[in-house]
Short mmCIF file of C-alpha atoms and ligand atoms in Angstrom, two decimals:
data_model
loop_
_atom_site.label_atom_id
_atom_site.label_comp_id
_atom_site.label_asym_id
_atom_site.label_seq_id
_atom_site.Cartn_x
_atom_site.Cartn_y
_atom_site.Cartn_z
CA MET A 1243 0.07 -0.02 0.14
CA MET A 1244 1.28 3.93 -0.73
CA LYS A 1245 -0.62 6.44 1.12
CA PHE A 1246 -0.75 9.59 -0.35
CA ASP A 1247 -2.73 13.12 1.31
CA THR A 1248 -4.03 13.42 -2.88
CA VAL A 1249 -3.30 10.87 -5.87
CA ILE A 1250 -4.42 12.85 -9.29
CA ILE A 1251 -4.75 10.75 -11.79
CA GLY A 1252 -3.99 12.46 -15.51
CA GLY A 1253 -0.10 14.08 -15.64
CA GLY A 1254 -1.17 16.95 -18.27
CA LEU A 1255 -1.37 20.61 -17.48
CA ALA A 1256 -4.43 19.90 -14.99
CA GLY A 1257 -2.55 16.98 -13.32
CA LEU A 1258 0.38 19.02 -12.70
CA THR A 1259 -1.30 22.21 -12.57
CA CYS A 1260 -3.09 20.70 -9.29
CA GLY A 1261 -0.05 18.62 -7.94
CA ILE A 1262 2.16 21.55 -7.84
CA ARG A 1263 0.14 23.93 -5.90
CA LEU A 1264 -0.89 20.88 -3.23
CA ALA A 1265 3.31 20.01 -3.19
CA LYS A 1266 3.98 23.71 -2.43
CA ALA A 1267 1.34 23.51 0.65
CA GLY A 1268 3.14 20.64 1.69
CA GLN A 1269 0.99 17.61 0.36
CA ARG A 1270 2.41 14.20 -0.20
CA CYS A 1271 0.92 14.04 -3.54
CA ALA A 1272 1.29 11.50 -6.77
CA ILE A 1273 0.61 12.04 -9.89
CA ILE A 1274 -0.54 8.99 -12.38
CA SER A 1275 0.37 10.06 -16.06
CA SER A 1276 -0.25 7.15 -18.59
CA GLY A 1277 0.86 9.15 -21.70
CA GLN A 1278 1.00 12.06 -23.85
CA SER A 1279 -1.08 15.09 -23.07
CA ALA A 1280 -2.45 18.04 -25.19
CA LEU A 1281 0.99 19.40 -24.50
CA HIS A 1282 2.55 17.71 -26.95
CA PHE A 1283 -0.08 19.12 -29.16
CA SER A 1284 0.58 22.65 -28.04
CA SER A 1285 0.28 25.78 -30.07
CA GLY A 1286 2.95 27.67 -27.70
CA SER A 1287 0.04 29.59 -26.13
CA LEU A 1288 -2.13 29.48 -23.60
CA ASP A 1289 -5.99 30.16 -23.96
CA LEU A 1290 -8.28 31.89 -21.26
CA LEU A 1291 -11.00 32.96 -22.63
CA ASN A 1292 -11.40 34.23 -26.39
CA VAL A 1293 -14.70 34.04 -27.17
CA LEU A 1294 -18.24 33.75 -25.28
CA PRO A 1295 -20.61 30.88 -26.25
CA ASP A 1296 -22.81 33.64 -27.63
CA GLY A 1297 -20.14 33.89 -29.81
CA THR A 1298 -19.17 37.87 -28.75
CA GLU A 1299 -15.24 37.91 -29.10
CA VAL A 1300 -13.30 38.71 -26.26
CA ASP A 1301 -11.04 41.02 -25.44
CA ASN A 1302 -10.90 41.33 -21.51
CA PRO A 1303 -11.58 37.96 -20.23
CA LEU A 1304 -11.79 39.26 -16.68
CA GLU A 1305 -14.52 41.79 -17.90
CA ALA A 1306 -16.28 39.11 -20.06
CA VAL A 1307 -16.28 36.36 -17.49
CA LYS A 1308 -18.68 38.06 -15.94
CA GLN A 1309 -21.53 37.12 -18.21
CA MET A 1310 -20.24 33.47 -17.56
CA PRO A 1311 -23.29 32.89 -15.02
CA THR A 1312 -26.09 33.95 -17.04
CA LEU A 1313 -24.72 32.76 -20.98
CA ALA A 1314 -23.35 29.23 -19.39
CA PRO A 1315 -24.61 28.57 -16.00
CA SER A 1316 -22.93 24.96 -15.97
CA HIS A 1317 -19.80 26.36 -17.92
CA PRO A 1318 -16.71 25.69 -15.31
CA TYR A 1319 -16.09 29.51 -15.34
CA ALA A 1320 -19.51 30.15 -13.69
CA LYS A 1321 -18.70 27.78 -11.25
CA ILE A 1322 -15.63 29.17 -10.13
CA GLY A 1323 -17.53 33.19 -10.51
CA ALA A 1324 -15.56 36.58 -11.72
CA GLU A 1325 -13.69 37.35 -8.70
CA ARG A 1326 -11.97 33.70 -8.42
CA PHE A 1327 -11.16 33.64 -11.44
CA ALA A 1328 -8.88 36.96 -11.78
CA ASP A 1329 -7.20 35.50 -8.56
CA LEU A 1330 -6.48 31.91 -10.16
CA ALA A 1331 -5.11 33.46 -13.44
CA ALA A 1332 -2.62 35.40 -11.42
CA ASP A 1333 -1.92 32.75 -9.34
CA ALA A 1334 -1.58 30.74 -12.88
CA VAL A 1335 0.76 32.95 -13.81
CA GLU A 1336 3.11 32.68 -10.81
CA LEU A 1337 2.78 28.77 -11.15
CA LEU A 1338 4.46 28.17 -14.41
CA THR A 1339 7.37 31.02 -13.60
CA GLY A 1340 7.61 29.48 -10.83
CA ALA A 1341 8.62 26.41 -12.92
CA GLY A 1342 10.70 28.22 -15.18
CA VAL A 1343 7.70 28.82 -17.83
CA ALA A 1344 8.78 32.54 -19.67
CA VAL A 1345 5.12 33.20 -20.55
CA VAL A 1346 3.96 37.04 -22.08
CA GLY A 1347 -0.05 37.73 -21.75
CA GLU A 1348 -2.11 39.22 -19.11
CA ALA A 1349 -5.85 38.11 -18.49
CA VAL A 1350 -7.24 41.56 -18.44
CA LYS A 1351 -6.45 41.71 -22.22
CA ASN A 1352 -5.99 38.83 -24.69
CA HIS A 1353 -2.99 39.31 -27.08
CA TYR A 1354 -2.62 37.55 -30.74
CA ARG A 1355 -0.60 34.79 -31.61
CA LEU A 1356 0.30 34.09 -35.33
CA THR A 1357 -0.96 30.76 -35.79
CA PRO A 1358 1.26 27.98 -38.13
CA VAL A 1359 -1.20 29.04 -41.10
CA GLY A 1360 -0.47 32.46 -40.35
CA GLY A 1361 -3.62 33.50 -39.04
CA LEU A 1362 -3.19 35.82 -36.07
CA LYS A 1363 -6.13 34.35 -32.79
CA ARG A 1364 -6.78 35.58 -29.51
CA THR A 1365 -5.00 34.55 -26.78
CA TRP A 1366 -4.15 34.72 -22.84
CA LEU A 1367 -0.39 34.01 -22.48
CA SER A 1368 2.30 32.58 -25.42
CA PHE A 1369 5.51 31.00 -24.19
CA LYS A 1370 8.48 33.69 -24.62
CA GLY A 1371 9.74 33.85 -27.83
CA TYR A 1372 7.03 33.58 -29.57
CA VAL A 1373 5.48 35.44 -32.78
CA THR A 1374 2.55 37.72 -30.73
CA SER A 1375 1.56 40.83 -31.90
CA ASP A 1376 -1.58 43.37 -29.90
CA LYS A 1377 -3.10 43.96 -32.91
CA GLY A 1378 -5.59 41.02 -34.64
CA ASP A 1379 -4.47 42.21 -38.67
CA ALA A 1380 -1.27 43.62 -38.26
CA LEU A 1381 2.38 42.01 -36.95
CA PRO A 1382 4.89 44.46 -35.00
CA TRP A 1383 6.71 44.76 -38.28
CA LYS A 1384 7.01 45.76 -41.88
CA SER A 1385 9.74 43.54 -43.39
CA VAL A 1386 11.23 39.94 -41.71
CA ALA A 1387 13.35 37.06 -42.98
CA LEU A 1388 11.39 33.48 -42.30
CA PHE A 1389 13.77 31.50 -42.24
CA ASN A 1390 13.14 26.83 -42.24
CA ALA A 1391 15.73 24.01 -41.91
CA GLU A 1392 15.73 22.46 -45.83
CA GLY A 1393 13.26 19.57 -46.04
CA PHE A 1394 11.32 19.94 -42.77
CA LEU A 1395 7.24 19.97 -44.37
CA ASP A 1396 5.73 20.42 -41.30
CA PHE A 1397 6.58 24.32 -41.81
CA TYR A 1398 3.87 25.75 -43.89
CA THR A 1399 6.33 28.92 -44.85
CA GLN A 1400 4.66 29.65 -48.38
CA PHE A 1401 1.28 29.60 -46.30
CA LEU A 1402 3.05 32.65 -43.77
CA SER A 1403 4.74 34.20 -46.43
CA ASP A 1404 1.35 35.21 -48.11
CA GLU A 1405 -0.81 35.66 -44.63
CA MET A 1406 1.88 38.45 -43.57
CA ARG A 1407 1.97 40.38 -46.78
CA LYS A 1408 -1.47 40.23 -46.54
CA MET A 1409 -0.88 41.91 -42.90
CA GLY A 1410 1.60 43.78 -44.95
CA THR A 1411 4.43 42.55 -43.40
CA GLU A 1412 7.10 41.98 -46.45
CA CYS A 1413 8.28 38.28 -45.93
CA LYS A 1414 10.83 36.62 -47.45
CA VAL A 1415 11.67 33.25 -47.32
CA HIS A 1416 14.81 31.23 -46.74
CA THR A 1417 15.91 27.86 -46.47
CA PHE A 1418 18.74 26.55 -44.16
CA ASN A 1419 20.70 23.76 -44.58
CA LEU A 1420 23.56 22.08 -41.36
CA PRO A 1421 25.66 19.35 -41.25
CA ALA A 1422 23.83 17.90 -37.68
CA LEU A 1423 20.71 17.97 -40.16
CA GLU A 1424 22.57 15.87 -42.55
CA ALA A 1425 22.65 13.30 -39.99
CA ILE A 1426 18.48 13.29 -39.74
CA ARG A 1427 17.92 13.63 -43.31
CA GLN A 1428 19.34 10.34 -43.56
CA ASN A 1429 15.51 9.49 -43.04
CA PRO A 1430 12.26 11.52 -43.81
CA THR A 1431 10.02 10.66 -41.42
CA GLU A 1432 13.22 11.70 -38.69
CA MET A 1433 12.40 15.40 -40.24
CA ARG A 1434 10.28 16.12 -37.48
CA SER A 1435 10.06 18.72 -35.14
CA ALA A 1436 11.59 17.52 -32.06
CA ASN A 1437 14.19 15.53 -33.75
CA ILE A 1438 15.35 19.06 -35.85
CA ALA A 1439 14.93 20.97 -32.05
CA ARG A 1440 17.53 18.11 -30.66
CA ILE A 1441 20.13 19.28 -32.89
CA PHE A 1442 20.30 23.07 -31.69
CA ASP A 1443 20.87 21.96 -28.02
CA SER A 1444 24.10 22.16 -29.18
CA GLU A 1445 26.16 25.28 -28.91
CA GLU A 1446 27.66 24.62 -31.61
CA THR A 1447 24.86 23.95 -34.45
CA LEU A 1448 23.27 27.04 -33.19
CA ASN A 1449 26.42 29.12 -33.83
CA GLN A 1450 26.68 27.60 -37.68
CA LEU A 1451 22.79 28.71 -37.65
CA ALA A 1452 23.48 32.16 -36.89
CA GLU A 1453 26.18 32.33 -38.94
CA ILE A 1454 23.65 32.09 -42.10
CA ILE A 1455 21.47 33.72 -40.74
CA SER A 1456 23.37 36.69 -40.29
CA ARG A 1457 24.55 36.55 -43.97
CA GLU A 1458 20.92 36.00 -45.31
CA MET A 1459 18.80 38.13 -43.05
CA GLY A 1460 19.58 41.07 -45.19
CA ASP A 1461 17.96 44.52 -43.33
CA ALA A 1462 14.46 42.79 -42.57
CA GLU A 1463 13.07 43.80 -38.99
CA ALA A 1464 12.63 40.35 -37.91
CA VAL A 1465 13.76 36.89 -38.18
CA LEU A 1466 11.10 34.06 -38.12
CA LEU A 1467 11.95 30.52 -37.34
CA PRO A 1468 9.64 27.28 -36.70
CA ALA A 1469 9.51 26.57 -33.26
CA VAL A 1470 12.60 23.75 -33.07
CA LEU A 1471 15.29 25.94 -31.61
CA GLY A 1472 16.43 23.07 -28.98
CA VAL A 1473 14.98 20.95 -26.59
CA ASP A 1474 17.00 21.01 -23.05
CA CYS A 1475 17.92 24.52 -23.93
CA ARG A 1476 15.68 26.51 -23.87
CA ASP A 1477 16.98 30.18 -24.48
CA GLY A 1478 17.50 29.72 -28.53
CA VAL A 1479 15.84 32.39 -29.22
CA ALA A 1480 17.40 34.37 -26.70
CA LYS A 1481 20.90 33.14 -27.90
CA LEU A 1482 19.90 34.46 -31.68
CA GLU A 1483 18.84 37.90 -31.12
CA LYS A 1484 22.28 38.29 -29.05
CA ARG A 1485 24.37 37.30 -31.98
CA LEU A 1486 22.69 38.63 -34.86
CA SER A 1487 21.35 41.76 -33.01
CA ARG A 1488 18.26 41.63 -34.28
CA LYS A 1489 14.70 40.65 -33.16
CA VAL A 1490 14.09 36.76 -33.43
CA ALA A 1491 11.28 34.95 -32.97
CA VAL A 1492 9.63 31.87 -33.73
CA ILE A 1493 6.08 30.04 -35.39
CA ALA A 1494 4.29 26.65 -33.97
CA THR A 1495 4.89 23.57 -36.62
CA LEU A 1496 3.19 21.19 -36.58
CA PRO A 1497 2.75 18.35 -33.83
CA PRO A 1498 5.00 17.21 -31.53
CA SER A 1499 4.65 20.77 -30.43
CA VAL A 1500 8.61 21.46 -29.07
CA PRO A 1501 7.97 24.17 -26.13
CA GLY A 1502 4.55 22.00 -25.25
CA LEU A 1503 6.93 19.20 -24.54
CA GLN A 1504 9.43 21.53 -22.80
CA VAL A 1505 6.46 23.22 -20.84
CA GLN A 1506 5.25 18.97 -19.79
CA THR A 1507 8.47 18.42 -18.56
CA LEU A 1508 9.43 21.74 -16.03
CA LEU A 1509 6.19 21.21 -14.68
CA ARG A 1510 6.78 17.53 -14.01
CA ARG A 1511 10.35 18.37 -12.47
CA TYR A 1512 8.69 20.76 -10.57
CA PHE A 1513 6.40 18.66 -8.82
CA GLN A 1514 8.92 16.19 -8.32
CA GLU A 1515 11.22 19.05 -6.19
CA LEU A 1516 8.50 20.06 -4.78
CA GLY A 1517 8.58 16.28 -3.57
CA GLY A 1518 5.65 14.67 -5.38
CA VAL A 1519 5.76 10.87 -7.43
CA TYR A 1520 5.22 11.54 -10.61
CA LEU A 1521 4.25 7.70 -11.89
CA LEU A 1522 4.69 8.09 -15.42
CA GLY A 1523 3.64 5.65 -18.16
CA ASP A 1524 1.41 4.16 -16.16
CA THR A 1525 -2.60 3.51 -16.04
CA ALA A 1526 -5.30 3.49 -13.34
CA THR A 1527 -7.19 1.38 -13.53
CA GLY A 1528 -9.44 0.67 -11.11
CA TYR A 1529 -10.29 1.96 -7.59
CA LYS A 1530 -12.47 1.28 -4.05
CA SER A 1531 -14.97 2.91 -2.85
CA GLU A 1532 -16.55 3.02 0.49
CA GLY A 1533 -20.03 4.72 1.11
CA ASP A 1534 -19.34 8.19 -0.61
CA ASN A 1535 -15.61 7.96 -0.35
CA ILE A 1536 -13.13 6.07 -2.69
CA THR A 1537 -10.66 4.51 -0.36
CA SER A 1538 -8.14 3.21 -2.92
CA VAL A 1539 -7.04 3.73 -6.51
CA TYR A 1540 -5.43 1.02 -8.42
CA THR A 1541 -2.94 1.43 -11.89
CA HIS A 1542 -1.56 -0.96 -14.35
CA ASN A 1543 1.87 -1.38 -13.29
CA HIS A 1544 1.49 -1.51 -9.57
CA GLY A 1545 -1.32 -4.21 -9.81
CA ASP A 1546 -2.67 -5.02 -6.66
CA ILE A 1547 -0.58 -2.43 -4.67
CA ALA A 1548 -3.64 0.33 -3.37
CA LEU A 1549 -2.68 3.86 -3.41
CA LYS A 1550 -4.61 5.77 -0.73
CA ALA A 1551 -5.17 9.00 0.05
CA ASP A 1552 -7.47 11.94 1.80
CA ASN A 1553 -8.42 12.88 -2.16
CA TYR A 1554 -8.92 12.17 -5.10
CA VAL A 1555 -8.47 14.33 -8.35
CA LEU A 1556 -9.45 13.07 -11.85
CA ALA A 1557 -7.70 14.93 -14.66
CA THR A 1558 -7.73 12.14 -17.40
CA GLY A 1559 -8.48 14.87 -20.07
CA SER A 1560 -11.56 14.26 -22.69
CA TYR A 1561 -11.92 11.91 -25.60
CA PHE A 1562 -8.45 12.91 -26.84
CA SER A 1563 -6.76 11.60 -24.05
CA GLN A 1564 -9.60 8.88 -23.13
CA GLY A 1565 -10.75 10.70 -20.14
CA LEU A 1566 -14.07 10.35 -21.93
CA VAL A 1567 -15.12 7.71 -24.12
CA ALA A 1568 -17.84 8.07 -27.12
CA THR A 1569 -19.96 4.45 -27.09
CA ASN A 1570 -22.42 3.80 -29.71
CA GLY A 1571 -24.90 6.12 -27.44
CA THR A 1572 -23.29 7.00 -24.64
CA VAL A 1573 -20.68 9.12 -23.00
CA VAL A 1574 -18.56 7.55 -20.09
CA GLU A 1575 -16.22 8.43 -17.74
CA PRO A 1576 -14.40 5.09 -17.66
CA LEU A 1577 -12.49 4.57 -14.77
CA PHE A 1578 -15.09 5.93 -11.56
CA GLY A 1579 -18.05 5.80 -13.81
CA VAL A 1580 -19.18 9.35 -12.73
CA ASP A 1581 -21.52 11.05 -13.80
CA VAL A 1582 -21.35 12.40 -17.33
CA ALA A 1583 -23.71 14.89 -18.78
CA TYR A 1584 -24.28 14.19 -22.75
CA ASP A 1585 -27.48 13.94 -25.11
CA LYS A 1586 -29.15 10.38 -24.75
CA ASP A 1587 -29.81 11.18 -29.15
CA ARG A 1588 -27.23 10.36 -30.42
CA ASN A 1589 -27.96 12.25 -33.58
CA ASN A 1590 -27.72 15.75 -31.57
CA TRP A 1591 -23.94 14.87 -31.03
CA TYR A 1592 -22.76 16.65 -34.49
CA GLU A 1593 -23.28 19.56 -36.48
CA ARG A 1594 -23.59 18.47 -40.10
CA ASP A 1595 -21.17 22.15 -40.89
CA MET A 1596 -17.95 21.05 -39.34
CA PHE A 1597 -17.04 24.78 -38.50
CA THR A 1598 -19.80 25.56 -36.18
CA ALA A 1599 -19.72 24.05 -32.37
CA GLN A 1600 -20.29 20.68 -31.75
CA PRO A 1601 -22.46 19.66 -29.09
CA TYR A 1602 -20.28 16.76 -28.50
CA GLU A 1603 -17.24 18.80 -26.97
CA LYS A 1604 -19.63 20.35 -24.12
CA PHE A 1605 -20.58 16.95 -22.92
CA GLY A 1606 -18.28 15.97 -19.97
CA ILE A 1607 -17.93 15.36 -16.41
CA GLU A 1608 -20.63 16.93 -14.08
CA THR A 1609 -19.53 18.49 -10.82
CA ASN A 1610 -20.84 20.32 -7.97
CA ALA A 1611 -20.11 23.68 -7.46
CA ASP A 1612 -16.97 22.66 -5.59
CA PHE A 1613 -16.29 20.61 -8.86
CA GLN A 1614 -17.11 17.04 -6.22
CA ALA A 1615 -17.59 14.11 -9.28
CA LEU A 1616 -21.30 13.24 -8.76
CA ARG A 1617 -22.34 9.44 -8.71
CA GLY A 1618 -25.88 9.05 -9.27
CA GLY A 1619 -26.89 12.46 -8.65
CA LYS A 1620 -24.73 12.64 -6.02
CA SER A 1621 -21.24 14.22 -5.02
CA VAL A 1622 -18.49 11.87 -3.96
CA ASN A 1623 -16.69 13.60 -0.55
CA ASN A 1624 -13.45 13.16 -1.62
CA LEU A 1625 -13.30 12.88 -5.40
CA TYR A 1626 -12.65 15.75 -7.49
CA ALA A 1627 -12.98 16.51 -11.38
CA ILE A 1628 -10.81 19.04 -13.02
CA GLY A 1629 -9.70 20.40 -17.02
CA ALA A 1630 -10.34 18.72 -20.22
CA GLY A 1631 -12.89 16.52 -18.77
CA LEU A 1632 -15.59 18.88 -17.45
CA MET A 1633 -18.58 19.32 -19.22
CA GLY A 1634 -20.25 22.65 -20.13
CA PHE A 1635 -17.25 24.45 -22.52
CA ASN A 1636 -16.25 24.56 -25.24
CA ALA A 1637 -12.25 24.75 -25.38
CA VAL A 1638 -11.97 24.79 -29.30
CA LYS A 1639 -14.50 27.18 -29.68
CA GLU A 1640 -14.33 29.42 -26.93
CA GLY A 1641 -10.75 29.66 -26.49
CA CYS A 1642 -10.26 28.32 -22.89
CA GLY A 1643 -8.86 25.24 -23.13
CA ALA A 1644 -5.68 25.65 -20.89
CA GLY A 1645 -7.82 28.26 -18.84
CA VAL A 1646 -10.08 25.85 -17.56
CA SER A 1647 -7.44 23.33 -16.76
CA MET A 1648 -5.46 25.39 -15.02
CA LEU A 1649 -7.90 27.54 -12.68
CA THR A 1650 -10.02 24.47 -12.02
CA ALA A 1651 -6.72 22.53 -11.08
CA ILE A 1652 -5.69 25.62 -8.50
CA ASN A 1653 -9.43 25.68 -7.09
CA VAL A 1654 -9.72 22.55 -6.69
CA ALA A 1655 -6.18 22.09 -4.98
CA ASP A 1656 -7.41 25.29 -2.46
CA ARG A 1657 -10.34 22.86 -1.78
CA ILE A 1658 -8.96 20.18 -0.81
CA LEU A 1659 -6.09 22.65 1.49
CA SER A 1660 -9.30 23.82 2.89
CA LYS A 1661 -10.51 20.99 3.99
CA ARG A 1662 -7.80 20.53 6.50
C1 FAD B 2199 -4.49 18.66 -29.95
C2 FAD B 2199 -5.13 19.83 -29.15
C3 FAD B 2199 -4.70 20.45 -28.79
C4 FAD B 2199 -4.51 21.80 -27.78
N1 FAD B 2199 -4.26 22.67 -28.14
C5 FAD B 2199 -4.50 23.65 -26.98
C6 FAD B 2199 -3.42 25.34 -27.09
O1 FAD B 2199 -2.82 25.27 -27.97
N2 FAD B 2199 -3.55 26.50 -26.67
C7 FAD B 2199 -4.96 26.23 -25.05
O2 FAD B 2199 -4.93 26.92 -24.22
N3 FAD B 2199 -5.31 25.27 -24.87
C8 FAD B 2199 -4.97 23.85 -25.69
N4 FAD B 2199 -6.28 22.83 -26.02
C9 FAD B 2199 -6.82 22.18 -24.72
C10 FAD B 2199 -6.80 21.62 -23.95
O3 FAD B 2199 -7.58 20.41 -23.76
C11 FAD B 2199 -5.69 22.11 -22.62
O4 FAD B 2199 -5.32 23.41 -22.80
C12 FAD B 2199 -5.30 21.51 -21.75
O5 FAD B 2199 -3.87 21.26 -21.70
C13 FAD B 2199 -5.80 19.87 -21.32
O6 FAD B 2199 -5.49 19.56 -19.98
P1 FAD B 2199 -5.71 18.31 -19.07
O7 FAD B 2199 -4.30 18.49 -18.62
O8 FAD B 2199 -6.99 18.76 -19.00
O9 FAD B 2199 -5.93 17.38 -20.11
P2 FAD B 2199 -5.27 16.39 -21.32
O10 FAD B 2199 -3.99 17.36 -21.43
O11 FAD B 2199 -5.92 15.65 -22.12
O12 FAD B 2199 -4.10 15.47 -20.27
C14 FAD B 2199 -4.91 14.01 -19.62
C15 FAD B 2199 -3.72 13.42 -19.72
O13 FAD B 2199 -4.77 12.20 -18.62
C16 FAD B 2199 -4.06 11.19 -18.71
N5 FAD B 2199 -4.93 9.91 -18.45
C17 FAD B 2199 -5.87 9.62 -19.02
N6 FAD B 2199 -7.00 8.34 -18.76
C18 FAD B 2199 -5.41 8.02 -17.66
C19 FAD B 2199 -5.61 6.80 -16.75
N7 FAD B 2199 -6.88 5.97 -16.47
N8 FAD B 2199 -4.14 6.70 -16.00
C20 FAD B 2199 -3.96 7.50 -15.72
N9 FAD B 2199 -3.62 8.70 -16.56
C21 FAD B 2199 -5.07 8.84 -17.54
C22 FAD B 2199 -3.72 10.94 -20.45
O14 FAD B 2199 -3.00 10.55 -20.53
C23 FAD B 2199 -3.07 12.61 -20.51
O15 FAD B 2199 -1.79 12.42 -20.23
C24 FAD B 2199 -5.74 21.36 -26.69
C25 FAD B 2199 -6.59 20.09 -26.81
C26 FAD B 2199 -6.07 19.57 -27.79
C27 FAD B 2199 -6.87 18.32 -27.55
#
């Protein structure tokens, strides 16, 4: 038997945020984490609230969230409330900074990030070094030099340069080749973002890149590159900027997202430094309960060794991470079998127009106002649900994915701490 104060199931953004908050307050926590999280697909930005459920675009999330109880009473933000929302958003930034994740942006004013296909989209926080803008229709520069690694197909220079030109930024595309790239180019399937990023962990390779850029960038105001400037090395942008004496910024590539992987690693390390136990590559497979309490959780790797805790947090994500599973006519939460809100008529799950909000996105785990999960309509005393698996919001349409995950995580951690 292993005993903890809190066991968290799921080690993505929500689970790690919750674990860090609890471990920082002195709790002994374990996170069971079976695999990849949505962070591995991160755009390089964390969204808080970009669009209200009625379609109104949001410039100031702190102001807009006040409408949530009226527009969408079951939205996680409606449960949190506008006042606490502001505090939690500030706490989330502090937590990221503590973990060594450098971000720009603020909850009182969304900024814009450049998408991999050259559009500008609202967001809350962007990882430092990414292309961002204060305006939704223009970049901060009149001319840029856009560089890509020769043969790297997960970065669309043509789209990017066309879209930038439409926004009034002259964009010249360059490709670069390096000895270290030759090795991975032997096999075209190896030309993926994470593999390319690894070569820039070497100072020598970064210097070689700086030399090429310096020769070719001309008088462009800024140098833009795909987000592949190192895995362990996280200051590739700053180093290049210093060497080139020019503004340098990166743009998201297709997954895997190198900055997303870096953030996942930084958060995990921070959690472990705080004394947390991270069971990497393990899957929670079962549980025992007594009355309205969960008494233990079992995992694939630990067999019949029980993980016991005073509180349990379900942070297993949505369909994407199998925190929710859709079968023929039902949507279930597969571990505890807690209540899931969904339309019983399968015909209502999808909209024909794939660009409109899809009803199934809002299906998810039902909770009370404290995010305690429900079974048969009754709350389970010591089981909380957080993150992407919750009901009542559409992370894609509303642009609120990271915000819901981080804010519900901190909210629940504080709720657990207040129980003592
Ligand atoms: C492809 C994709 C890209 C996204 N990009 C962005 C973005 O750029 N910006 C943004 O703001 N939002 C984005 N989102 C929204 C995203 O949902 C949130 O930002 C957030 O990262 C979700 O975190 P989470 O921890 O709630 O869930 P997840 O990231 O899904 O993590 C859940 C974790 O639980 C694990 N798990 C599941 N079942 C078990 C089990 N039984 N035992 C142990 N572990 C288990 C999974 O393996 C997974 O690691 C994206 C979502 C997706 C699907």
